[in-house]
């Protein structure tokens, strides 16, 4: 019996490494306690990442298609903050984009998170990958910064992602008042009964697992507020005396902070959200920073911010709170839907 040797022609180390990653992703569900869907998502993510590396320098079409959940009926605080941050970054880069609300945007996303953009053949999700993708096309807001300033910027971005994001998820999915009165009705509003209950349970389980691993699940609201105060203090001190965090021109840090400050201060009043809103209101530097970005990039009058509440109500045609963009009809809601 003779054996034929198959010669795999590997062009370079990068392709070989990618092939190994794909094989690991495909067979990981057999070795690990991991479901098949998660393994397939890993496979798709690795393929997409390699495609971006290979074709990033190709000319990209405009406008960019920006996918997000429905802003009036569906979107939650953490997703709203992320969407606003990416919108602000795109505007700061001078890139045109078209907002396309979708009820299943989270499941359309290659990473399972929103927002995500479609740029020709490319689908890129979440703030950091979108910033990296745009940078690969030759557009960057931090290119002029020194290595030290870039390291500082990344440190503050990490602070926002590790504190404000966790606080927003805690308020939405752990605090029982917000969970029952706002999160479940909004998150499940676009799905019929009983699918809305299944989707809510699945998302709550996913978020609470993450917060437990990070040590946030068992925190009290007072501890959450203290974390928020410490984070805002650090950001305000960094911003002191400057228009933007790195000087006179914005960077991705400015877009990220703006997204969270605007989302938090424009949230409807609930007992748990009132506390976090009051904390952010106590830092005029952050509010003025948000006013400036609204005025410069969203064509908003800075005086439209309500003085007695300091809640950011100003919006543009591309704003995430523009209900007229919600074109798809939604299923009617009944008491049984929740």
mmCIF file of C-alpha atoms in Angstrom:
data_model
loop_
_atom_site.group_PDB
_atom_site.id
_atom_site.type_symbol
_atom_site.label_atom_id
_atom_site.label_comp_id
_atom_site.label_asym_id
_atom_site.label_seq_id
_atom_site.Cartn_x
_atom_site.Cartn_y
_atom_site.Cartn_z
ATOM 1 C CA UNK A 1 0.000 0.000 0.000
ATOM 2 C CA UNK A 2 1.392 3.372 -0.963
ATOM 3 C CA UNK A 3 0.697 6.688 0.677
ATOM 4 C CA UNK A 4 0.486 9.995 -1.080
ATOM 5 C CA UNK A 5 2.019 12.918 0.745
ATOM 6 C CA UNK A 6 -0.112 16.050 0.555
ATOM 7 C CA UNK A 7 1.953 19.208 0.445
ATOM 8 C CA UNK A 8 0.269 22.233 2.015
ATOM 9 C CA UNK A 9 1.741 25.348 0.479
ATOM 10 C CA UNK A 10 1.806 27.870 3.288
ATOM 11 C CA UNK A 11 2.695 31.271 1.910
ATOM 12 C CA UNK A 12 3.899 32.851 5.109
ATOM 13 C CA UNK A 13 3.876 32.562 8.863
ATOM 14 C CA UNK A 14 0.816 34.752 9.228
ATOM 15 C CA UNK A 15 -1.312 32.458 7.037
ATOM 16 C CA UNK A 16 -0.001 29.404 8.885
ATOM 17 C CA UNK A 17 -0.830 30.988 12.219
ATOM 18 C CA UNK A 18 -4.318 31.870 11.013
ATOM 19 C CA UNK A 19 -4.947 28.307 9.807
ATOM 20 C CA UNK A 20 -3.926 26.969 13.216
ATOM 21 C CA UNK A 21 -6.274 29.431 14.966
ATOM 22 C CA UNK A 22 -9.157 28.413 12.721
ATOM 23 C CA UNK A 23 -8.568 24.713 13.388
ATOM 24 C CA UNK A 24 -8.415 25.375 17.128
ATOM 25 C CA UNK A 25 -11.675 27.322 16.983
ATOM 26 C CA UNK A 26 -13.422 24.603 14.986
ATOM 27 C CA UNK A 27 -12.402 21.777 17.309
ATOM 28 C CA UNK A 28 -12.425 23.652 20.618
ATOM 29 C CA UNK A 29 -16.000 22.574 21.341
ATOM 30 C CA UNK A 30 -14.763 18.982 21.448
ATOM 31 C CA UNK A 31 -11.956 19.652 23.919
ATOM 32 C CA UNK A 32 -13.581 22.339 26.023
ATOM 33 C CA UNK A 33 -16.983 22.858 27.555
ATOM 34 C CA UNK A 34 -17.969 25.215 24.792
ATOM 35 C CA UNK A 35 -21.080 25.117 22.646
ATOM 36 C CA UNK A 36 -20.922 24.757 18.893
ATOM 37 C CA UNK A 37 -22.300 28.266 18.231
ATOM 38 C CA UNK A 38 -19.519 29.883 20.264
ATOM 39 C CA UNK A 39 -16.904 27.920 18.342
ATOM 40 C CA UNK A 40 -18.381 28.982 15.010
ATOM 41 C CA UNK A 41 -18.362 32.623 16.180
ATOM 42 C CA UNK A 42 -14.655 32.256 16.997
ATOM 43 C CA UNK A 43 -14.039 30.834 13.543
ATOM 44 C CA UNK A 44 -15.889 33.690 11.850
ATOM 45 C CA UNK A 45 -14.107 36.281 13.995
ATOM 46 C CA UNK A 46 -10.659 34.876 13.114
ATOM 47 C CA UNK A 47 -11.500 34.788 9.402
ATOM 48 C CA UNK A 48 -12.812 38.357 9.541
ATOM 49 C CA UNK A 49 -9.740 39.551 11.416
ATOM 50 C CA UNK A 50 -7.407 38.005 8.841
ATOM 51 C CA UNK A 51 -9.455 39.446 5.973
ATOM 52 C CA UNK A 52 -9.204 42.903 7.502
ATOM 53 C CA UNK A 53 -5.430 42.564 7.837
ATOM 54 C CA UNK A 54 -5.102 41.454 4.220
ATOM 55 C CA UNK A 55 -7.467 43.955 2.597
ATOM 56 C CA UNK A 56 -7.389 46.927 4.963
ATOM 57 C CA UNK A 57 -5.474 49.127 2.531
ATOM 58 C CA UNK A 58 -8.070 48.789 -0.236
ATOM 59 C CA UNK A 59 -10.094 51.898 -1.015
ATOM 60 C CA UNK A 60 -13.259 51.976 1.065
ATOM 61 C CA UNK A 61 -16.678 53.198 0.023
ATOM 62 C CA UNK A 62 -18.760 55.847 1.710
ATOM 63 C CA UNK A 63 -21.138 56.393 3.305
ATOM 64 C CA UNK A 64 -20.578 53.934 6.119
ATOM 65 C CA UNK A 65 -23.677 51.989 7.210
ATOM 66 C CA UNK A 66 -24.063 52.211 10.980
ATOM 67 C CA UNK A 67 -26.173 49.464 12.594
ATOM 68 C CA UNK A 68 -27.683 49.805 16.054
ATOM 69 C CA UNK A 69 -30.808 48.759 18.002
ATOM 70 C CA UNK A 70 -33.922 50.931 17.931
ATOM 71 C CA UNK A 71 -33.187 53.993 20.046
ATOM 72 C CA UNK A 72 -36.674 54.799 21.309
ATOM 73 C CA UNK A 73 -38.158 51.346 21.854
ATOM 74 C CA UNK A 74 -35.251 49.027 22.523
ATOM 75 C CA UNK A 75 -31.746 50.326 23.225
ATOM 76 C CA UNK A 76 -30.298 50.066 26.736
ATOM 77 C CA UNK A 77 -27.862 52.360 28.534
ATOM 78 C CA UNK A 78 -24.599 50.446 27.792
ATOM 79 C CA UNK A 79 -25.421 50.032 24.092
ATOM 80 C CA UNK A 80 -26.560 53.635 23.841
ATOM 81 C CA UNK A 81 -23.220 54.816 25.254
ATOM 82 C CA UNK A 82 -21.269 52.651 22.804
ATOM 83 C CA UNK A 83 -23.326 53.813 19.826
ATOM 84 C CA UNK A 84 -22.945 57.473 20.757
ATOM 85 C CA UNK A 85 -19.188 57.027 21.212
ATOM 86 C CA UNK A 86 -18.762 55.501 17.745
ATOM 87 C CA UNK A 87 -21.035 58.139 16.182
ATOM 88 C CA UNK A 88 -18.949 60.889 17.787
ATOM 89 C CA UNK A 89 -15.704 59.292 16.602
ATOM 90 C CA UNK A 90 -16.935 59.004 13.013
ATOM 91 C CA UNK A 91 -18.007 62.648 13.060
ATOM 92 C CA UNK A 92 -14.659 63.710 14.524
ATOM 93 C CA UNK A 93 -12.943 61.873 11.655
ATOM 94 C CA UNK A 94 -15.166 63.653 9.145
ATOM 95 C CA UNK A 95 -16.653 60.388 7.878
ATOM 96 C CA UNK A 96 -20.203 60.233 6.570
ATOM 97 C CA UNK A 97 -22.427 57.465 7.897
ATOM 98 C CA UNK A 98 -26.015 56.350 7.585
ATOM 99 C CA UNK A 99 -27.804 55.030 10.666
ATOM 100 C CA UNK A 100 -29.748 51.807 10.106
ATOM 101 C CA UNK A 101 -31.716 50.711 13.192
ATOM 102 C CA UNK A 102 -32.407 46.989 13.381
ATOM 103 C CA UNK A 103 -34.307 45.037 16.012
ATOM 104 C CA UNK A 104 -31.778 42.187 15.727
ATOM 105 C CA UNK A 105 -28.646 44.344 15.397
ATOM 106 C CA UNK A 106 -26.967 42.464 18.256
ATOM 107 C CA UNK A 107 -27.374 39.169 16.394
ATOM 108 C CA UNK A 108 -26.282 40.658 13.073
ATOM 109 C CA UNK A 109 -23.038 41.888 14.627
ATOM 110 C CA UNK A 110 -19.926 39.749 13.986
ATOM 111 C CA UNK A 111 -18.980 40.020 17.675
ATOM 112 C CA UNK A 112 -22.499 39.873 19.109
ATOM 113 C CA UNK A 113 -22.210 43.467 20.343
ATOM 114 C CA UNK A 114 -23.372 46.822 19.011
ATOM 115 C CA UNK A 115 -22.798 49.045 17.259
ATOM 116 C CA UNK A 116 -21.214 47.691 14.117
ATOM 117 C CA UNK A 117 -20.480 49.287 10.777
ATOM 118 C CA UNK A 118 -20.623 48.006 7.234
ATOM 119 C CA UNK A 119 -18.064 49.517 4.916
ATOM 120 C CA UNK A 120 -18.235 47.780 1.566
ATOM 121 C CA UNK A 121 -17.374 44.141 2.264
ATOM 122 C CA UNK A 122 -16.222 44.891 5.811
ATOM 123 C CA UNK A 123 -18.255 44.360 8.983
ATOM 124 C CA UNK A 124 -16.562 45.766 12.083
ATOM 125 C CA UNK A 125 -18.123 45.815 15.551
ATOM 126 C CA UNK A 126 -17.456 47.738 18.778
ATOM 127 C CA UNK A 127 -15.545 50.915 19.506
ATOM 128 C CA UNK A 128 -11.914 49.749 19.660
ATOM 129 C CA UNK A 129 -12.004 47.552 16.504
ATOM 130 C CA UNK A 130 -13.794 50.322 14.583
ATOM 131 C CA UNK A 131 -11.124 52.838 15.638
ATOM 132 C CA UNK A 132 -8.391 50.386 14.592
ATOM 133 C CA UNK A 133 -10.086 49.713 11.256
ATOM 134 C CA UNK A 134 -10.435 53.404 10.441
ATOM 135 C CA UNK A 135 -6.812 53.935 11.469
ATOM 136 C CA UNK A 136 -5.747 51.201 9.025
ATOM 137 C CA UNK A 137 -7.389 53.270 6.306
ATOM 138 C CA UNK A 138 -5.167 56.228 7.128
ATOM 139 C CA UNK A 139 -7.528 58.219 9.375
ATOM 140 C CA UNK A 140 -6.499 58.605 13.017
ATOM 141 C CA UNK A 141 -7.207 61.201 15.698
ATOM 142 C CA UNK A 142 -4.225 60.242 17.868
ATOM 143 C CA UNK A 143 -1.516 59.917 15.238
ATOM 144 C CA UNK A 144 0.126 63.176 16.319
ATOM 145 C CA UNK A 145 0.418 62.120 19.974
ATOM 146 C CA UNK A 146 3.684 60.962 21.506
ATOM 147 C CA UNK A 147 4.026 57.391 22.714
ATOM 148 C CA UNK A 148 3.664 58.597 26.307
ATOM 149 C CA UNK A 149 0.468 60.493 25.506
ATOM 150 C CA UNK A 150 -0.910 57.488 23.628
ATOM 151 C CA UNK A 151 -0.198 55.264 26.628
ATOM 152 C CA UNK A 152 -1.979 57.744 28.914
ATOM 153 C CA UNK A 153 -4.928 57.902 26.518
ATOM 154 C CA UNK A 154 -5.244 54.105 26.460
ATOM 155 C CA UNK A 155 -5.069 54.025 30.267
ATOM 156 C CA UNK A 156 -8.008 56.426 30.580
ATOM 157 C CA UNK A 157 -9.948 54.507 27.933
ATOM 158 C CA UNK A 158 -9.358 51.365 29.965
ATOM 159 C CA UNK A 159 -10.647 53.198 33.048
ATOM 160 C CA UNK A 160 -13.867 54.099 31.241
ATOM 161 C CA UNK A 161 -14.343 50.566 29.915
ATOM 162 C CA UNK A 162 -13.624 48.942 33.269
ATOM 163 C CA UNK A 163 -15.730 51.282 35.401
ATOM 164 C CA UNK A 164 -18.463 53.127 33.521
ATOM 165 C CA UNK A 165 -19.334 50.166 31.292
ATOM 166 C CA UNK A 166 -19.631 47.872 34.322
ATOM 167 C CA UNK A 167 -21.732 50.459 36.151
ATOM 168 C CA UNK A 168 -24.125 50.754 33.215
ATOM 169 C CA UNK A 169 -24.480 46.981 32.948
ATOM 170 C CA UNK A 170 -24.977 46.678 36.711
ATOM 171 C CA UNK A 171 -27.734 49.302 36.695
ATOM 172 C CA UNK A 172 -29.523 47.658 33.764
ATOM 173 C CA UNK A 173 -29.193 43.974 34.661
ATOM 174 C CA UNK A 174 -28.521 43.698 38.419
ATOM 175 C CA UNK A 175 -30.487 46.531 40.020
ATOM 176 C CA UNK A 176 -33.951 45.002 40.360
ATOM 177 C CA UNK A 177 -35.894 48.250 40.015
ATOM 178 C CA UNK A 178 -34.298 49.135 36.690
ATOM 179 C CA UNK A 179 -34.299 45.516 35.520
ATOM 180 C CA UNK A 180 -38.043 45.058 35.945
ATOM 181 C CA UNK A 181 -39.291 48.537 35.066
ATOM 182 C CA UNK A 182 -37.016 49.406 32.143
ATOM 183 C CA UNK A 183 -34.513 46.768 31.029
ATOM 184 C CA UNK A 184 -36.799 43.798 30.450
ATOM 185 C CA UNK A 185 -39.617 45.742 28.754
ATOM 186 C CA UNK A 186 -37.204 47.580 26.441
ATOM 187 C CA UNK A 187 -34.858 44.700 25.628
ATOM 188 C CA UNK A 188 -37.733 42.313 24.946
ATOM 189 C CA UNK A 189 -40.047 44.806 23.256
ATOM 190 C CA UNK A 190 -39.153 43.793 19.694
ATOM 191 C CA UNK A 191 -39.786 40.073 20.253
ATOM 192 C CA UNK A 192 -43.136 38.260 20.583
ATOM 193 C CA UNK A 193 -44.129 36.323 23.680
ATOM 194 C CA UNK A 194 -42.607 33.982 24.886
ATOM 195 C CA UNK A 195 -39.405 34.706 22.945
ATOM 196 C CA UNK A 196 -39.027 38.026 24.758
ATOM 197 C CA UNK A 197 -38.656 36.184 28.084
ATOM 198 C CA UNK A 198 -36.072 33.796 26.638
ATOM 199 C CA UNK A 199 -34.028 36.615 25.097
ATOM 200 C CA UNK A 200 -34.120 38.615 28.343
ATOM 201 C CA UNK A 201 -33.085 35.606 30.413
ATOM 202 C CA UNK A 202 -30.251 34.791 28.019
ATOM 203 C CA UNK A 203 -28.885 38.342 28.068
ATOM 204 C CA UNK A 204 -29.230 38.700 31.831
ATOM 205 C CA UNK A 205 -27.393 35.426 32.349
ATOM 206 C CA UNK A 206 -24.591 36.549 30.045
ATOM 207 C CA UNK A 207 -24.121 39.928 31.744
ATOM 208 C CA UNK A 208 -24.357 38.665 35.321
ATOM 209 C CA UNK A 209 -21.787 35.954 34.640
ATOM 210 C CA UNK A 210 -19.377 38.606 33.411
ATOM 211 C CA UNK A 211 -20.015 40.898 36.387
ATOM 212 C CA UNK A 212 -19.516 38.016 38.820
ATOM 213 C CA UNK A 213 -16.143 37.188 37.270
ATOM 214 C CA UNK A 214 -15.094 40.847 37.533
ATOM 215 C CA UNK A 215 -16.294 41.135 41.139
ATOM 216 C CA UNK A 216 -19.038 43.667 40.400
ATOM 217 C CA UNK A 217 -22.149 41.558 40.838
ATOM 218 C CA UNK A 218 -22.219 41.658 44.651
ATOM 219 C CA UNK A 219 -21.512 45.385 44.951
ATOM 220 C CA UNK A 220 -24.139 47.653 46.481
ATOM 221 C CA UNK A 221 -25.484 50.766 44.787
ATOM 222 C CA UNK A 222 -23.460 52.913 47.195
ATOM 223 C CA UNK A 223 -20.294 51.102 46.128
ATOM 224 C CA UNK A 224 -21.271 51.546 42.486
ATOM 225 C CA UNK A 225 -21.741 55.277 43.026
ATOM 226 C CA UNK A 226 -18.342 55.513 44.715
ATOM 227 C CA UNK A 227 -16.696 53.816 41.733
ATOM 228 C CA UNK A 228 -18.436 56.275 39.417
ATOM 229 C CA UNK A 229 -17.296 59.240 41.494
ATOM 230 C CA UNK A 230 -13.669 58.064 41.479
ATOM 231 C CA UNK A 231 -13.752 57.527 37.710
ATOM 232 C CA UNK A 232 -15.314 60.925 37.014
ATOM 233 C CA UNK A 233 -12.804 62.594 39.336
ATOM 234 C CA UNK A 234 -9.879 61.107 37.398
ATOM 235 C CA UNK A 235 -11.395 62.138 34.060
ATOM 236 C CA UNK A 236 -12.207 65.664 35.244
ATOM 237 C CA UNK A 237 -8.682 66.171 36.592
ATOM 238 C CA UNK A 238 -7.231 65.047 33.270
ATOM 239 C CA UNK A 239 -9.538 67.442 31.421
ATOM 240 C CA UNK A 240 -8.898 70.423 33.713
ATOM 241 C CA UNK A 241 -8.105 73.599 31.768
ATOM 242 C CA UNK A 242 -8.331 71.946 28.329
ATOM 243 C CA UNK A 243 -11.001 71.683 25.672
ATOM 244 C CA UNK A 244 -10.203 68.014 25.057
ATOM 245 C CA UNK A 245 -8.241 65.379 26.916
ATOM 246 C CA UNK A 246 -5.131 65.730 24.745
ATOM 247 C CA UNK A 247 -5.276 69.453 24.078
ATOM 248 C CA UNK A 248 -7.164 71.467 21.482
ATOM 249 C CA UNK A 249 -8.145 68.583 19.205
ATOM 250 C CA UNK A 250 -10.206 65.493 20.127
ATOM 251 C CA UNK A 251 -9.031 61.888 20.195
ATOM 252 C CA UNK A 252 -10.828 58.580 20.567
ATOM 253 C CA UNK A 253 -10.814 59.121 24.354
ATOM 254 C CA UNK A 254 -12.971 62.225 23.913
ATOM 255 C CA UNK A 255 -15.462 60.290 21.778
ATOM 256 C CA UNK A 256 -15.614 57.448 24.305
ATOM 257 C CA UNK A 257 -16.136 59.712 27.329
ATOM 258 C CA UNK A 258 -18.715 61.775 25.461
ATOM 259 C CA UNK A 259 -20.721 58.658 24.623
ATOM 260 C CA UNK A 260 -20.971 57.576 28.246
ATOM 261 C CA UNK A 261 -21.571 61.039 29.723
ATOM 262 C CA UNK A 262 -24.288 61.835 27.185
ATOM 263 C CA UNK A 263 -25.949 58.422 27.555
ATOM 264 C CA UNK A 264 -25.976 58.585 31.357
ATOM 265 C CA UNK A 265 -27.253 62.157 31.599
ATOM 266 C CA UNK A 266 -30.007 61.638 29.024
ATOM 267 C CA UNK A 267 -31.399 58.510 30.706
ATOM 268 C CA UNK A 268 -34.942 58.603 32.095
ATOM 269 C CA UNK A 269 -35.109 59.043 35.839
ATOM 270 C CA UNK A 270 -35.249 55.859 37.892
ATOM 271 C CA UNK A 271 -34.030 55.548 41.494
ATOM 272 C CA UNK A 272 -30.751 53.908 40.486
ATOM 273 C CA UNK A 273 -30.099 56.147 37.477
ATOM 274 C CA UNK A 274 -30.843 59.332 39.419
ATOM 275 C CA UNK A 275 -27.859 58.621 41.653
ATOM 276 C CA UNK A 276 -25.403 58.145 38.795
ATOM 277 C CA UNK A 277 -26.809 61.189 36.951
ATOM 278 C CA UNK A 278 -26.285 63.386 40.011
ATOM 279 C CA UNK A 279 -22.690 62.190 40.286
ATOM 280 C CA UNK A 280 -21.911 63.074 36.664
ATOM 281 C CA UNK A 281 -23.687 66.432 37.096
ATOM 282 C CA UNK A 282 -21.281 67.282 39.908
ATOM 283 C CA UNK A 283 -18.378 67.439 37.416
ATOM 284 C CA UNK A 284 -18.874 70.582 35.287
ATOM 285 C CA UNK A 285 -15.736 69.807 33.254
ATOM 286 C CA UNK A 286 -17.343 66.644 31.876
ATOM 287 C CA UNK A 287 -20.626 68.405 31.120
ATOM 288 C CA UNK A 288 -18.833 71.261 29.356
ATOM 289 C CA UNK A 289 -16.817 68.697 27.391
ATOM 290 C CA UNK A 290 -20.067 67.055 26.251
ATOM 291 C CA UNK A 291 -21.567 70.461 25.382
ATOM 292 C CA UNK A 292 -18.545 71.286 23.242
ATOM 293 C CA UNK A 293 -18.747 68.023 21.289
ATOM 294 C CA UNK A 294 -22.498 68.452 20.825
ATOM 295 C CA UNK A 295 -21.981 71.952 19.484
ATOM 296 C CA UNK A 296 -19.035 71.154 17.223
ATOM 297 C CA UNK A 297 -19.940 67.739 15.806
ATOM 298 C CA UNK A 298 -23.692 67.279 16.268
ATOM 299 C CA UNK A 299 -24.668 70.848 15.276
ATOM 300 C CA UNK A 300 -26.320 71.486 18.614
ATOM 301 C CA UNK A 301 -26.768 74.728 20.498
ATOM 302 C CA UNK A 302 -24.875 74.282 23.800
ATOM 303 C CA UNK A 303 -27.454 76.442 25.580
ATOM 304 C CA UNK A 304 -30.113 73.788 24.953
ATOM 305 C CA UNK A 305 -28.827 71.794 27.909
ATOM 306 C CA UNK A 306 -31.424 72.229 30.615
ATOM 307 C CA UNK A 307 -29.841 74.257 33.390
ATOM 308 C CA UNK A 308 -31.816 72.934 36.337
ATOM 309 C CA UNK A 309 -31.106 69.294 35.465
ATOM 310 C CA UNK A 310 -27.991 69.523 33.276
ATOM 311 C CA UNK A 311 -29.438 66.741 31.165
ATOM 312 C CA UNK A 312 -28.182 66.613 27.597
ATOM 313 C CA UNK A 313 -31.250 66.817 25.370
ATOM 314 C CA UNK A 314 -29.580 68.207 22.249
ATOM 315 C CA UNK A 315 -29.565 65.995 19.166
ATOM 316 C CA UNK A 316 -29.055 66.008 15.430
ATOM 317 C CA UNK A 317 -30.691 64.160 12.545
ATOM 318 C CA UNK A 318 -28.133 61.388 13.061
ATOM 319 C CA UNK A 319 -28.680 61.283 16.814
ATOM 320 C CA UNK A 320 -29.366 57.961 18.408
ATOM 321 C CA UNK A 321 -32.492 59.404 20.052
ATOM 322 C CA UNK A 322 -34.174 60.417 16.798
ATOM 323 C CA UNK A 323 -37.363 58.357 16.791
ATOM 324 C CA UNK A 324 -38.178 59.171 13.171
ATOM 325 C CA UNK A 325 -35.414 56.814 12.065
ATOM 326 C CA UNK A 326 -37.265 53.828 13.554
ATOM 327 C CA UNK A 327 -38.856 52.612 10.340
ATOM 328 C CA UNK A 328 -39.583 48.986 11.114
ATOM 329 C CA UNK A 329 -42.967 48.326 12.696
ATOM 330 C CA UNK A 330 -42.783 46.725 16.110
ATOM 331 C CA UNK A 331 -45.055 44.094 17.642
ATOM 332 C CA UNK A 332 -47.699 45.493 19.940
ATOM 333 C CA UNK A 333 -46.959 45.178 23.629
ATOM 334 C CA UNK A 334 -49.306 43.777 26.228
ATOM 335 C CA UNK A 335 -48.966 43.055 29.910
ATOM 336 C CA UNK A 336 -48.319 39.428 29.018
ATOM 337 C CA UNK A 337 -45.299 40.467 26.949
ATOM 338 C CA UNK A 338 -43.314 41.169 30.087
#
